[in-house]
mmCIF file of C-alpha atoms in Angstrom:
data_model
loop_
_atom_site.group_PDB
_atom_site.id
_atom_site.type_symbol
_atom_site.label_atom_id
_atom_site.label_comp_id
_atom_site.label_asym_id
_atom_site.label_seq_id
_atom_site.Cartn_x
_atom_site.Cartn_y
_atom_site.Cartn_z
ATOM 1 C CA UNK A 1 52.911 33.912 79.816
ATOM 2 C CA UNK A 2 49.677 35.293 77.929
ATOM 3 C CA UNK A 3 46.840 32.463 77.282
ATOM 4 C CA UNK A 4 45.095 34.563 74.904
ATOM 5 C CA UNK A 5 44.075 33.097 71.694
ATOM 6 C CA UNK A 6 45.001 34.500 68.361
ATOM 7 C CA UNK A 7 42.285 35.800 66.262
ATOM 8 C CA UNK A 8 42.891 32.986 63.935
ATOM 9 C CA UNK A 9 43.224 30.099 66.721
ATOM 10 C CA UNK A 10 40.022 32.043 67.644
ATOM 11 C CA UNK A 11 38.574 31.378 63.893
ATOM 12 C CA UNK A 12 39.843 28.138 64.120
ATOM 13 C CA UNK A 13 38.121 26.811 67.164
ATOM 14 C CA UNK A 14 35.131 28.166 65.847
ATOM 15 C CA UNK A 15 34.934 26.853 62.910
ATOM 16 C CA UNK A 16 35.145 23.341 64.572
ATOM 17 C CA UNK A 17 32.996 23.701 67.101
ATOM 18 C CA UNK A 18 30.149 25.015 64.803
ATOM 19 C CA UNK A 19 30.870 21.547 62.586
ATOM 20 C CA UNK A 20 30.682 19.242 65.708
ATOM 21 C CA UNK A 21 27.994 21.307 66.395
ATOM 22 C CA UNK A 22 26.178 21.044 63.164
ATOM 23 C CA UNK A 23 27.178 17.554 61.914
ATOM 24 C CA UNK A 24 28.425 15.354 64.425
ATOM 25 C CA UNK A 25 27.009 15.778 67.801
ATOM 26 C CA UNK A 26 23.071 15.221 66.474
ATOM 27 C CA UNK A 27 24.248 12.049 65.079
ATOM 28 C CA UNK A 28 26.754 10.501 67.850
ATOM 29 C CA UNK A 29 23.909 7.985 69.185
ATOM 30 C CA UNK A 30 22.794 6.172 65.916
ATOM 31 C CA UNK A 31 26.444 6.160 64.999
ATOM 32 C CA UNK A 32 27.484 4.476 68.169
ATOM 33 C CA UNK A 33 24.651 2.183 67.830
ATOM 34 C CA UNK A 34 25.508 1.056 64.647
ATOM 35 C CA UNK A 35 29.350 1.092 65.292
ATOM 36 C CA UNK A 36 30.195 3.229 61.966
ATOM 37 C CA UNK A 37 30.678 6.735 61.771
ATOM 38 C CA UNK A 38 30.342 7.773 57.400
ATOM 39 C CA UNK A 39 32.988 7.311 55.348
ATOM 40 C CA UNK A 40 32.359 10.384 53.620
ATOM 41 C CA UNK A 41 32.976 12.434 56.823
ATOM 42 C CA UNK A 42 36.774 12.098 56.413
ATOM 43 C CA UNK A 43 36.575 14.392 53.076
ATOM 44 C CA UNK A 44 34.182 16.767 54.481
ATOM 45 C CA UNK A 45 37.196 16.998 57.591
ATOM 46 C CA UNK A 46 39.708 17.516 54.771
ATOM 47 C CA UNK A 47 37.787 20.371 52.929
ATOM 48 C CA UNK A 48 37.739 22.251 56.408
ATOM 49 C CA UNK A 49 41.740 21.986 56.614
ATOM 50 C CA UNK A 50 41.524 19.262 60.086
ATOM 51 C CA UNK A 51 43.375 16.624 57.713
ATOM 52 C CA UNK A 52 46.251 18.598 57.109
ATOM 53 C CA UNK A 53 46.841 20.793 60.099
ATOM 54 C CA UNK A 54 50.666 21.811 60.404
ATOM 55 C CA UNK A 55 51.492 20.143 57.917
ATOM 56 C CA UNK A 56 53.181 22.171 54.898
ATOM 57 C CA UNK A 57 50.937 24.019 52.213
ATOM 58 C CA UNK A 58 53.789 22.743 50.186
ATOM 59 C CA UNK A 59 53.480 19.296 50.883
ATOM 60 C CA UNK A 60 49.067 19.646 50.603
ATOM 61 C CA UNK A 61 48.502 20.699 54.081
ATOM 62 C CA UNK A 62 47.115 23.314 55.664
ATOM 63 C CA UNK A 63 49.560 24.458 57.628
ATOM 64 C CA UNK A 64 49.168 25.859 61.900
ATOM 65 C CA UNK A 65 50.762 24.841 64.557
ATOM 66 C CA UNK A 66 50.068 22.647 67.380
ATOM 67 C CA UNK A 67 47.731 24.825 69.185
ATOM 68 C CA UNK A 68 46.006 25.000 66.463
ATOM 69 C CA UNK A 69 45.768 21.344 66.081
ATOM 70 C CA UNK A 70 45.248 20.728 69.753
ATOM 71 C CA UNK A 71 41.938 22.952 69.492
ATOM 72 C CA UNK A 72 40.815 21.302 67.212
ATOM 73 C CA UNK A 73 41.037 17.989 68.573
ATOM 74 C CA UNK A 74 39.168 19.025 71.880
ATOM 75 C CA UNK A 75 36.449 19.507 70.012
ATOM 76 C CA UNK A 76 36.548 16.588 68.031
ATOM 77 C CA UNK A 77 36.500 15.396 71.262
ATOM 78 C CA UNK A 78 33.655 16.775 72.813
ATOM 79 C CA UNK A 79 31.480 15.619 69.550
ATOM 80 C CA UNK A 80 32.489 12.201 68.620
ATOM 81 C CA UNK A 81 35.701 10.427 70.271
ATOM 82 C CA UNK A 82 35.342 8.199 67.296
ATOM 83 C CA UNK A 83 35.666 11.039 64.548
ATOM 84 C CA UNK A 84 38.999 12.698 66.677
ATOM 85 C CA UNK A 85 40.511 9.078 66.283
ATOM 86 C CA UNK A 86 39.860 9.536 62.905
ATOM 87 C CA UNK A 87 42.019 12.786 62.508
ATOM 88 C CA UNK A 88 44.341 11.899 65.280
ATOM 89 C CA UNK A 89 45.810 8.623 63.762
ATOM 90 C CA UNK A 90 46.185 9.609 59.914
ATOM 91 C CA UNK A 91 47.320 13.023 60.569
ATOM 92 C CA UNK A 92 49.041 13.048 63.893
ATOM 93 C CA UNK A 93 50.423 9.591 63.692
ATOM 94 C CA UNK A 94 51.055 9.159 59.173
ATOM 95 C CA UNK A 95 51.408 12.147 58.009
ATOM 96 C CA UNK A 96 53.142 14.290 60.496
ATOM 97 C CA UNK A 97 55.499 11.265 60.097
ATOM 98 C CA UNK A 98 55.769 11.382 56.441
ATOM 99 C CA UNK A 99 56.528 15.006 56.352
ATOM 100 C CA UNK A 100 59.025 14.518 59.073
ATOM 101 C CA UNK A 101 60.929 11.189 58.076
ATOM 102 C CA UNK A 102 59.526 10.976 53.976
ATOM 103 C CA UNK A 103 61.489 11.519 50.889
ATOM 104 C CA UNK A 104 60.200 14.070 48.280
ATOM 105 C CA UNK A 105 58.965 11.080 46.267
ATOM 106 C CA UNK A 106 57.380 9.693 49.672
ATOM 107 C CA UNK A 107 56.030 12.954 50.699
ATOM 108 C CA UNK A 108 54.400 13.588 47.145
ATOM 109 C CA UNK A 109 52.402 10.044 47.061
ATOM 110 C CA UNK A 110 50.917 10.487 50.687
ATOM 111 C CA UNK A 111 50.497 13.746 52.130
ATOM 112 C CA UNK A 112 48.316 15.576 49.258
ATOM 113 C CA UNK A 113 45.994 13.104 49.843
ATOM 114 C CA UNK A 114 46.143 12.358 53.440
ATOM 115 C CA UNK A 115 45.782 16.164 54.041
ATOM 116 C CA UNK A 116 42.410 16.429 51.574
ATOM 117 C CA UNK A 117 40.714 13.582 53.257
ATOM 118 C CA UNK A 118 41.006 11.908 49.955
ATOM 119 C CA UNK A 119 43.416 9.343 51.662
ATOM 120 C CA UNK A 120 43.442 7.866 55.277
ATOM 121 C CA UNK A 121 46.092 6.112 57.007
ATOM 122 C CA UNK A 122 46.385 3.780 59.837
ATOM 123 C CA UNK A 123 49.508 3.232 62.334
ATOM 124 C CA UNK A 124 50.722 -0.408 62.285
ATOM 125 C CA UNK A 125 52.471 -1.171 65.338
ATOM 126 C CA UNK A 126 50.829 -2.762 67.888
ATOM 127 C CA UNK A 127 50.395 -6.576 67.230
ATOM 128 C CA UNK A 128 48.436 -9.758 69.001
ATOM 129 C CA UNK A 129 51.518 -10.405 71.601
ATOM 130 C CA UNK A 130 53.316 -6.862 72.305
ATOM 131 C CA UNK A 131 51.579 -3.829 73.268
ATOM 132 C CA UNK A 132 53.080 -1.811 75.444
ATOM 133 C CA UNK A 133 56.462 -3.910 74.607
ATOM 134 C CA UNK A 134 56.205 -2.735 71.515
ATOM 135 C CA UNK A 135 60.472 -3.190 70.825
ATOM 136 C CA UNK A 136 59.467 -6.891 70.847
ATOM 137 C CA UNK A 137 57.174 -6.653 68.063
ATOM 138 C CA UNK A 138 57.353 -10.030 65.894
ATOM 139 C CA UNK A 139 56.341 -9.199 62.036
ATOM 140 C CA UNK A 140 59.295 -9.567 60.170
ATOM 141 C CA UNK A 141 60.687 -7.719 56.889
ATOM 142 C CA UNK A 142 62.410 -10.131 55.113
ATOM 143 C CA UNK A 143 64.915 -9.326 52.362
ATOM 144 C CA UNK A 144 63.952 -10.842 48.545
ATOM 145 C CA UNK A 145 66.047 -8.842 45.787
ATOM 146 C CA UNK A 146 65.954 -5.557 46.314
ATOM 147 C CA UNK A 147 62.151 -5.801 48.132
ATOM 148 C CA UNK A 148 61.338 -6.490 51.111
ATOM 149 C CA UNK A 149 58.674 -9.472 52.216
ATOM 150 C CA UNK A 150 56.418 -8.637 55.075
ATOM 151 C CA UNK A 151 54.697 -11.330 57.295
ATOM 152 C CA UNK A 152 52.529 -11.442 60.127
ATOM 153 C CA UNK A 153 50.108 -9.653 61.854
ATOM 154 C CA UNK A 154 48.768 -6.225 63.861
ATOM 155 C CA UNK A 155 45.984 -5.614 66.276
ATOM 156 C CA UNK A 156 43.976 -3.014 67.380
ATOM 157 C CA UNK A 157 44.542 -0.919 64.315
ATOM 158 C CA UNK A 158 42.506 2.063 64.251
ATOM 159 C CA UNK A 159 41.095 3.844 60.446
ATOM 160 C CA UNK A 160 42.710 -0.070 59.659
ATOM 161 C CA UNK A 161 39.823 -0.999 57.586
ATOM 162 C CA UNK A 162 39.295 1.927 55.778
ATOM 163 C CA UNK A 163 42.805 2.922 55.357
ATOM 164 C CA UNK A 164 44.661 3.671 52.224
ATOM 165 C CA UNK A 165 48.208 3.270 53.595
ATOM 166 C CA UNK A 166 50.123 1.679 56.470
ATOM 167 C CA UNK A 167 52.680 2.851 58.554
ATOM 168 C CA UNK A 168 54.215 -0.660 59.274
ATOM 169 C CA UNK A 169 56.839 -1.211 61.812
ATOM 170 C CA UNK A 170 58.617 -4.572 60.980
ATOM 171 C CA UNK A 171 61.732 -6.486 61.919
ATOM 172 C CA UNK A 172 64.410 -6.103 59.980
ATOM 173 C CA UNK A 173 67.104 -7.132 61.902
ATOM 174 C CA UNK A 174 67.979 -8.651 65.228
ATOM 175 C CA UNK A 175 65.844 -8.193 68.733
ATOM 176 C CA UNK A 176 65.410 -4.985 70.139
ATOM 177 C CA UNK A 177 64.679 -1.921 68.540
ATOM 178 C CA UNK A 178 67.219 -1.093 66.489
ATOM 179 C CA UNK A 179 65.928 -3.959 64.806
ATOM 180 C CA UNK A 180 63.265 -2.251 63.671
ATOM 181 C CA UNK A 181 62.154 -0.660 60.563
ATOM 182 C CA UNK A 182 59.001 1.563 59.225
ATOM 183 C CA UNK A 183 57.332 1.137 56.086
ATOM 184 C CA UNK A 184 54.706 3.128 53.931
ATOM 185 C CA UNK A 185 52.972 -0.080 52.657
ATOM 186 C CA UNK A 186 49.628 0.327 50.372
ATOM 187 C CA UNK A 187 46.674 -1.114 51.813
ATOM 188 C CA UNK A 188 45.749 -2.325 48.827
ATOM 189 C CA UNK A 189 48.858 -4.097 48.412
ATOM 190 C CA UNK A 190 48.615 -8.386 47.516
ATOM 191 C CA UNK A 191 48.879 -10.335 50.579
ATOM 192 C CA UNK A 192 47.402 -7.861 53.136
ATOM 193 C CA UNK A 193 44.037 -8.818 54.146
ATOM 194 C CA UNK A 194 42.178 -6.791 56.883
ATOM 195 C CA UNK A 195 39.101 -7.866 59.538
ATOM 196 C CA UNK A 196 36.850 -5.251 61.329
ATOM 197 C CA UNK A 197 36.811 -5.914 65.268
ATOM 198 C CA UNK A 198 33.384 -5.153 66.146
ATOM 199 C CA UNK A 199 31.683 -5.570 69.868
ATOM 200 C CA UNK A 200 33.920 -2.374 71.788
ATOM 201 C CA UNK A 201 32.930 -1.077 74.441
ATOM 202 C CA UNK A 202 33.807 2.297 73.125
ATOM 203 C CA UNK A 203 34.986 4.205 70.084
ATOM 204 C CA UNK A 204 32.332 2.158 68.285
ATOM 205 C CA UNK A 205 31.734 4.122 65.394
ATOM 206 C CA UNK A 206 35.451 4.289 64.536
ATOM 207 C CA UNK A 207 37.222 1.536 62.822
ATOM 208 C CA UNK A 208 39.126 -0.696 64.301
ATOM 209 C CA UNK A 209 41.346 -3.429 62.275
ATOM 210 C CA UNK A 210 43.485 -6.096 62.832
ATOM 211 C CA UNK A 211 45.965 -6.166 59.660
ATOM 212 C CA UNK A 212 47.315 -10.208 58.111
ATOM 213 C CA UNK A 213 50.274 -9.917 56.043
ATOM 214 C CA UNK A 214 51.348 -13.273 54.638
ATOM 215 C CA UNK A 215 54.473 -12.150 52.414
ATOM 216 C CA UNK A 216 53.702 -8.317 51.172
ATOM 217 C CA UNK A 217 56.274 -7.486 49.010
ATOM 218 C CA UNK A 218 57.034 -4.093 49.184
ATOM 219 C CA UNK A 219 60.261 -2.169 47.393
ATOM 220 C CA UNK A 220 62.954 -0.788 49.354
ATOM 221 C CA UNK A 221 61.155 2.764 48.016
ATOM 222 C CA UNK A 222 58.328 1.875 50.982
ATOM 223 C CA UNK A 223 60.982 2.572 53.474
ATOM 224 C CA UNK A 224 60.252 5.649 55.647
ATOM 225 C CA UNK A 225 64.006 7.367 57.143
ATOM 226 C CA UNK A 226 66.562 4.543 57.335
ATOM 227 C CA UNK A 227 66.478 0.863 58.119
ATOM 228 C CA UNK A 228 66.487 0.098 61.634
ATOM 229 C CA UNK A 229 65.486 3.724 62.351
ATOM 230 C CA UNK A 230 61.479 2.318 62.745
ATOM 231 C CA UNK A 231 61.414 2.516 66.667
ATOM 232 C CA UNK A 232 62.422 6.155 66.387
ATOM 233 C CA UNK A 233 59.942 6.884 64.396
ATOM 234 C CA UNK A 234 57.132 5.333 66.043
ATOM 235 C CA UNK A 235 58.162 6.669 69.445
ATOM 236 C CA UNK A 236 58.548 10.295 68.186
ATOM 237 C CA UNK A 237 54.637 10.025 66.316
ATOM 238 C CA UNK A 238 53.767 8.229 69.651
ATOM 239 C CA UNK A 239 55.521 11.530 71.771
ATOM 240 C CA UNK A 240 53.329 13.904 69.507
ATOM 241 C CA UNK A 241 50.216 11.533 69.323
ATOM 242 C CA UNK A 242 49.900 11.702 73.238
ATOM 243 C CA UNK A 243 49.346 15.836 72.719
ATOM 244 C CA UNK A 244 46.338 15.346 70.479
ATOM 245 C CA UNK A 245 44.851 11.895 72.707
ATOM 246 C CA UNK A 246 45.267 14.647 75.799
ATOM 247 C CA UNK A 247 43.693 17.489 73.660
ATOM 248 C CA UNK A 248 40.501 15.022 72.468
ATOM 249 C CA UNK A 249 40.454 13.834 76.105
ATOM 250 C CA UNK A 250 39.555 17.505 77.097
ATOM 251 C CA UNK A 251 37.017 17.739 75.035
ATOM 252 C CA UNK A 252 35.536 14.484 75.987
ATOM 253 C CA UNK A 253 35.949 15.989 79.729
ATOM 254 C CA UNK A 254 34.430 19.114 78.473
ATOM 255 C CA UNK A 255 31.498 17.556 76.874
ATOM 256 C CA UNK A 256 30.407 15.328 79.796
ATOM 257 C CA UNK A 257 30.999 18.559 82.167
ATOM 258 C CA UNK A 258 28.141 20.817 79.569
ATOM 259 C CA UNK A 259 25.978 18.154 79.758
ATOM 260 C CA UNK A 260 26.043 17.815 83.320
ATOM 261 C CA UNK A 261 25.333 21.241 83.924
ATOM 262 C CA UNK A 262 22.575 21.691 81.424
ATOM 263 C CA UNK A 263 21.293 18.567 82.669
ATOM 264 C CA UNK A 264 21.786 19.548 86.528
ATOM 265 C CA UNK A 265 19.991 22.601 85.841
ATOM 266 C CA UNK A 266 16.599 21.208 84.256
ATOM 267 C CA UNK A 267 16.277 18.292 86.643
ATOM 268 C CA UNK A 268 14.241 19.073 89.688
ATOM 269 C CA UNK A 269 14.474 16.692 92.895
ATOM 270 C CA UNK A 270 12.601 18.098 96.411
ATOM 271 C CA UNK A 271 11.616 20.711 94.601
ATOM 272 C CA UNK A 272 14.021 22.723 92.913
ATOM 273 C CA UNK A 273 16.835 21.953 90.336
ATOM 274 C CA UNK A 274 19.765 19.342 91.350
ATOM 275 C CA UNK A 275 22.452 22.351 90.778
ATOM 276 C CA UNK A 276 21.437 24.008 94.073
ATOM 277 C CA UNK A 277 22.293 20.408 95.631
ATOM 278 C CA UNK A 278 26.024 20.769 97.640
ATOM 279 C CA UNK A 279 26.829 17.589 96.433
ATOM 280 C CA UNK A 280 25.814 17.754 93.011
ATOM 281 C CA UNK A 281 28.031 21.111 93.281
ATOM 282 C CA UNK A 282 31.182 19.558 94.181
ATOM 283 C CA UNK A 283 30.889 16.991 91.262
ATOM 284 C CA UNK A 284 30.754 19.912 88.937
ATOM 285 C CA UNK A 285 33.444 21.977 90.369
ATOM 286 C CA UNK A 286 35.695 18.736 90.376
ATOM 287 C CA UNK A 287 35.060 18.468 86.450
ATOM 288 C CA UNK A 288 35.890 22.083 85.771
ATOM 289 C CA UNK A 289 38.789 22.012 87.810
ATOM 290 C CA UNK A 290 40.169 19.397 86.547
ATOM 291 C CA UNK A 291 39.482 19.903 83.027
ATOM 292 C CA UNK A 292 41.104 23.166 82.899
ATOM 293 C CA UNK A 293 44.222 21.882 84.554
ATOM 294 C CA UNK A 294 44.498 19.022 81.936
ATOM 295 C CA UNK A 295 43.912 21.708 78.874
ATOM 296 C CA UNK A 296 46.544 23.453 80.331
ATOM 297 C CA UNK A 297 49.053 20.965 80.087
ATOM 298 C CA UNK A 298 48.043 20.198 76.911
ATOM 299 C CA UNK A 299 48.498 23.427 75.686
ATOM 300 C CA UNK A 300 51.917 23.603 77.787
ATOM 301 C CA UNK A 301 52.750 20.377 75.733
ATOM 302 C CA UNK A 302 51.926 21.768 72.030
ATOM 303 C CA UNK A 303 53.791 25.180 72.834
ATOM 304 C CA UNK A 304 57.004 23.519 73.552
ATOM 305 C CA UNK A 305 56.489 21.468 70.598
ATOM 306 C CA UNK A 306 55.737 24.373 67.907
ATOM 307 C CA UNK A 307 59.207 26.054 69.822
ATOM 308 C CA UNK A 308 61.319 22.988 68.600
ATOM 309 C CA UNK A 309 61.905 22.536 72.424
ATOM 310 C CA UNK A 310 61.819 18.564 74.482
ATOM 311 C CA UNK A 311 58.285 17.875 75.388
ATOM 312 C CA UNK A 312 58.060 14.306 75.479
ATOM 313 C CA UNK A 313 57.809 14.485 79.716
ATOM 314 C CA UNK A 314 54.950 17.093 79.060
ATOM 315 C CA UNK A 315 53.383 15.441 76.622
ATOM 316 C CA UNK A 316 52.801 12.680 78.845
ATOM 317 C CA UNK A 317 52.060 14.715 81.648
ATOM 318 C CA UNK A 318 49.261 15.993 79.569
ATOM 319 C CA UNK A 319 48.324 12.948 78.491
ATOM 320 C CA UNK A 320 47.866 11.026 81.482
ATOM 321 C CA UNK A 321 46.400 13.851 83.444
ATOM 322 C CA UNK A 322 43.836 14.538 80.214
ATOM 323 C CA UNK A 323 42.727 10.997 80.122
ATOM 324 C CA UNK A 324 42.338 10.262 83.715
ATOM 325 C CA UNK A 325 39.943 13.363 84.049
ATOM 326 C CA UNK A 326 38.140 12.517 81.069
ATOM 327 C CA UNK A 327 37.088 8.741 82.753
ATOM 328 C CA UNK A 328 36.121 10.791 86.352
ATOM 329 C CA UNK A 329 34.499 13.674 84.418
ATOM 330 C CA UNK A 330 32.147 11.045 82.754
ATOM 331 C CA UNK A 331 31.922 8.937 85.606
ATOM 332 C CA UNK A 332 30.658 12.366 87.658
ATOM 333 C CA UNK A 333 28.129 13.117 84.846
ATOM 334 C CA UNK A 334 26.678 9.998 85.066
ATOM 335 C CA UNK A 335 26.335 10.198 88.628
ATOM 336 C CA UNK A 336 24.547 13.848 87.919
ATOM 337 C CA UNK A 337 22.035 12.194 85.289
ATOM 338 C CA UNK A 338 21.259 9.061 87.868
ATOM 339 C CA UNK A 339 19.129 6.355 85.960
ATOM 340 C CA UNK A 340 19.096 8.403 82.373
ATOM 341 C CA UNK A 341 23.086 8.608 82.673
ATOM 342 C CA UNK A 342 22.420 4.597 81.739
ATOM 343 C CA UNK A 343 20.229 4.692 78.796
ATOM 344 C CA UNK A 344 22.380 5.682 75.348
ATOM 345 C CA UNK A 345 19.924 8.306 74.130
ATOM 346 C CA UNK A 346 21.950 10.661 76.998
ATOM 347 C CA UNK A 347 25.437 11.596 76.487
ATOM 348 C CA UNK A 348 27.094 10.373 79.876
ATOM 349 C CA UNK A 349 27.266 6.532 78.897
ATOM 350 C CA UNK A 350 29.330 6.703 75.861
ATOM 351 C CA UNK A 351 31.496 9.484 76.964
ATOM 352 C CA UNK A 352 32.796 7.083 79.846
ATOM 353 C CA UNK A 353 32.861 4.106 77.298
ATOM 354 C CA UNK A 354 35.142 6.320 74.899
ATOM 355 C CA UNK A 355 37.089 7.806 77.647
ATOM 356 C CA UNK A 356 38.338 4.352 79.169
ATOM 357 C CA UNK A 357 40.344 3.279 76.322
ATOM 358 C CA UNK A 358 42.113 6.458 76.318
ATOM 359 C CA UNK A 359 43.707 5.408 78.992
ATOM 360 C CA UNK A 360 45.118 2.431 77.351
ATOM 361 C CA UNK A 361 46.168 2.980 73.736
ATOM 362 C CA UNK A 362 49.015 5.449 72.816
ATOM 363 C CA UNK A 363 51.015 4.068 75.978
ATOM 364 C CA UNK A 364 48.743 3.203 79.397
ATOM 365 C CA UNK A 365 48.235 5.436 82.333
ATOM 366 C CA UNK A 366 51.298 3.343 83.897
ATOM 367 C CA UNK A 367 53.320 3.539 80.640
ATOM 368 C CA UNK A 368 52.876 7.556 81.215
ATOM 369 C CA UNK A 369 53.992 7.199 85.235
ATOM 370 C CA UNK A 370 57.264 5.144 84.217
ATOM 371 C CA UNK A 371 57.971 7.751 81.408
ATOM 372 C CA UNK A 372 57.343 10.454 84.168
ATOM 373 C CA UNK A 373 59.179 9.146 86.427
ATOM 374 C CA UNK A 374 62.235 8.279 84.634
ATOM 375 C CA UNK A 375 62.539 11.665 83.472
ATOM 376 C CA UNK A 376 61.899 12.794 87.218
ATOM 377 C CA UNK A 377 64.950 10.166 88.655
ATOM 378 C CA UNK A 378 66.996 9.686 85.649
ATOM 379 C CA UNK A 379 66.653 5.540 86.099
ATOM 380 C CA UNK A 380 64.741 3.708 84.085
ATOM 381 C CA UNK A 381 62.285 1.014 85.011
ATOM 382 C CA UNK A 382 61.241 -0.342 81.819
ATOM 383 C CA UNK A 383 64.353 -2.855 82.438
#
């Protein structure tokens, strides 16, 4: 197996390092402090190609596969959490799933637009009562005509406030999840009303939405694959979302690790720099260790999917691993920085603040164990 990087993946990671570099990492503490990364960021993204990696130049995208995409998530990542969310939802979760499951008609609307940066899209499944449930979900699709009349609610809806299209998951039929159908619903649309939830205790620059619909109608056009095929959908986006979560989680684990070090080797305690301290040594290794090991399995994760071969197991492999080690790498630096690790105007703090949730959303660190371990024993516990 050869690791080397392509001269283009190469290019690639590069080029988005240099713009983390250059635009978002000076900026990450007034943008946390004032929960609200620009608007106008999500453009500049799409002029670099981030918007529409591996998706089709045919379709608006930029093409690459999910290497490519994974590389540049990490450092996404290690800038701004906040900005990778960004990315991650309305490409990874929308518009991979447009090009996927869309009909030409479908797939011209969206994905030019999406891929630019002149469009942004938010993933509505989660909703006040079912999270990790999410087969139970409640908002309902309810035939009128030929439309459709959507009611209820979601939570926790990230790019949900800025977004220019939905990817709704209703219920269309009976309980379960072949009850379940997806929709491309315009934001815009009468009947949907969005509010910002403000006061996280991480990701605060991104934004976060919970979506009202009281009776959206939407035509049977909005329909993304076939009705009652939602919950296939949203679990295949969700297989594929965990890769780039994992990917921006090693970057987060990379970025508290470079500060540490720099950090480590500036402050002097007794007399000499805290690197030379054994203790302070085996916080560092731990972080390097581990982050390697989880950008392995990330990358394990995105070759198997750019081979067309399973990689849902892997994929949440990566993303457990990738997460976990991004909440102990930022939890170490801390402990490196001491007191200043507290204050906001040093990076520890709100890499540990973004990291936690990572561990939640996308399917929780004990979602990932039961999807592990029912591919290890063939039994499932969900039931």
């Amino acid at each position: 197996m050869d690791f080397t990087l392509t001269e283009e993946h190469e290019a690639l990671r590069a080029l988005a390092a240099e713009f983390v570099d250059r635009e978002i990492t000076p900026n990450v503490a007034g943008w946390d402090r004032v929960e609200r990364v620009p608007r106008e960021l999500v453009p500049r993204l799409g002029e670099l190609g981030f918007m529409g990696l591996t998706i089709d130049e045919a379709d608006g995208g930029s093409g690459g596969d999910h290497l490519a995409y994974s590389l540049v998530m990490e450092e996404l990542g290690r800038g701004d959490s906040s900005v990778r969310g960004l990315v991650s939802v309305s490409l990874g979760l929308v518009a991979k799933s447009v090009a996927a499951h869309g009909t030409p008609a479908q797939r011209e609307r969206w994905l030019p637009g999406l891929c630019s940066g002149a469009l942004l899209g938010c993933f509505g499944l989660t909703e006040p009562d079912t999270g990790s449930d999410a087969a139970s979900l409640a908002l309902r699709a309810d035939p009128d005509g030929g439309d459709y009349l959507l009611s209820g609610s979601k939570m926790f809806i990230t790019n949900g406030t800025w977004a220019d299209v939905v990817l709704l998951f209703a219920r269309t039929g009976g309980p379960g999840p072949k009850g379940i159908t997806a929709f491309l619903v315009p934001a815009d649309a009468p009947g949907l009303e969005r509010t910002e939830i403000r006061g996280k205790l991480g990701l605060r620059g991104q934004p976060t939405a919970q979506l009202f619909f009281d009776e959206v109608r939407v035509g049977a056009d909005a329909v993304l694959g076939q009705e009652g095929g939602g919950f296939s959908i949203a679990m295949s986006a969700l297989d594929k979302g965990r890769v780039s979560v994992a990917a921006g989680s090693v970057g987060a684990a990379r970025g508290a690790l470079e500060s540490a070090l720099a950090h480590a080797g500036q402050r002097t305690q007794f007399g000499r720099p805290i690197a030379g301290f054994q203790l302070v040594q085996d916080m560092l290794a731990d972080m390097a260790v581990e982050t390697d090991a989880a950008r392995l399995l990330v990358w394990r994760a995105a070759d198997l999917v750019d081979r067309g071969l399973p990689f849902a197991t892997e994929a949440s492999m990566a993303k457990l691993f990738a997460t976990e080690t991004a909440v102990r790498a930022a939890n170490n630096a801390m402990q490196v920085f001491g007191g200043y690790g507290y204050i906001d105007e040093y990076p520890p703090g709100k890499y540990l603040r973004d990291a936690r949730v990572t561990t939640l959303y996308e399917g929780t660190s004990q979602i990932q164990k039961l999807i592990i371990g029912r591919a290890l024993t063939g039994v499932s516990a969900f039931s």
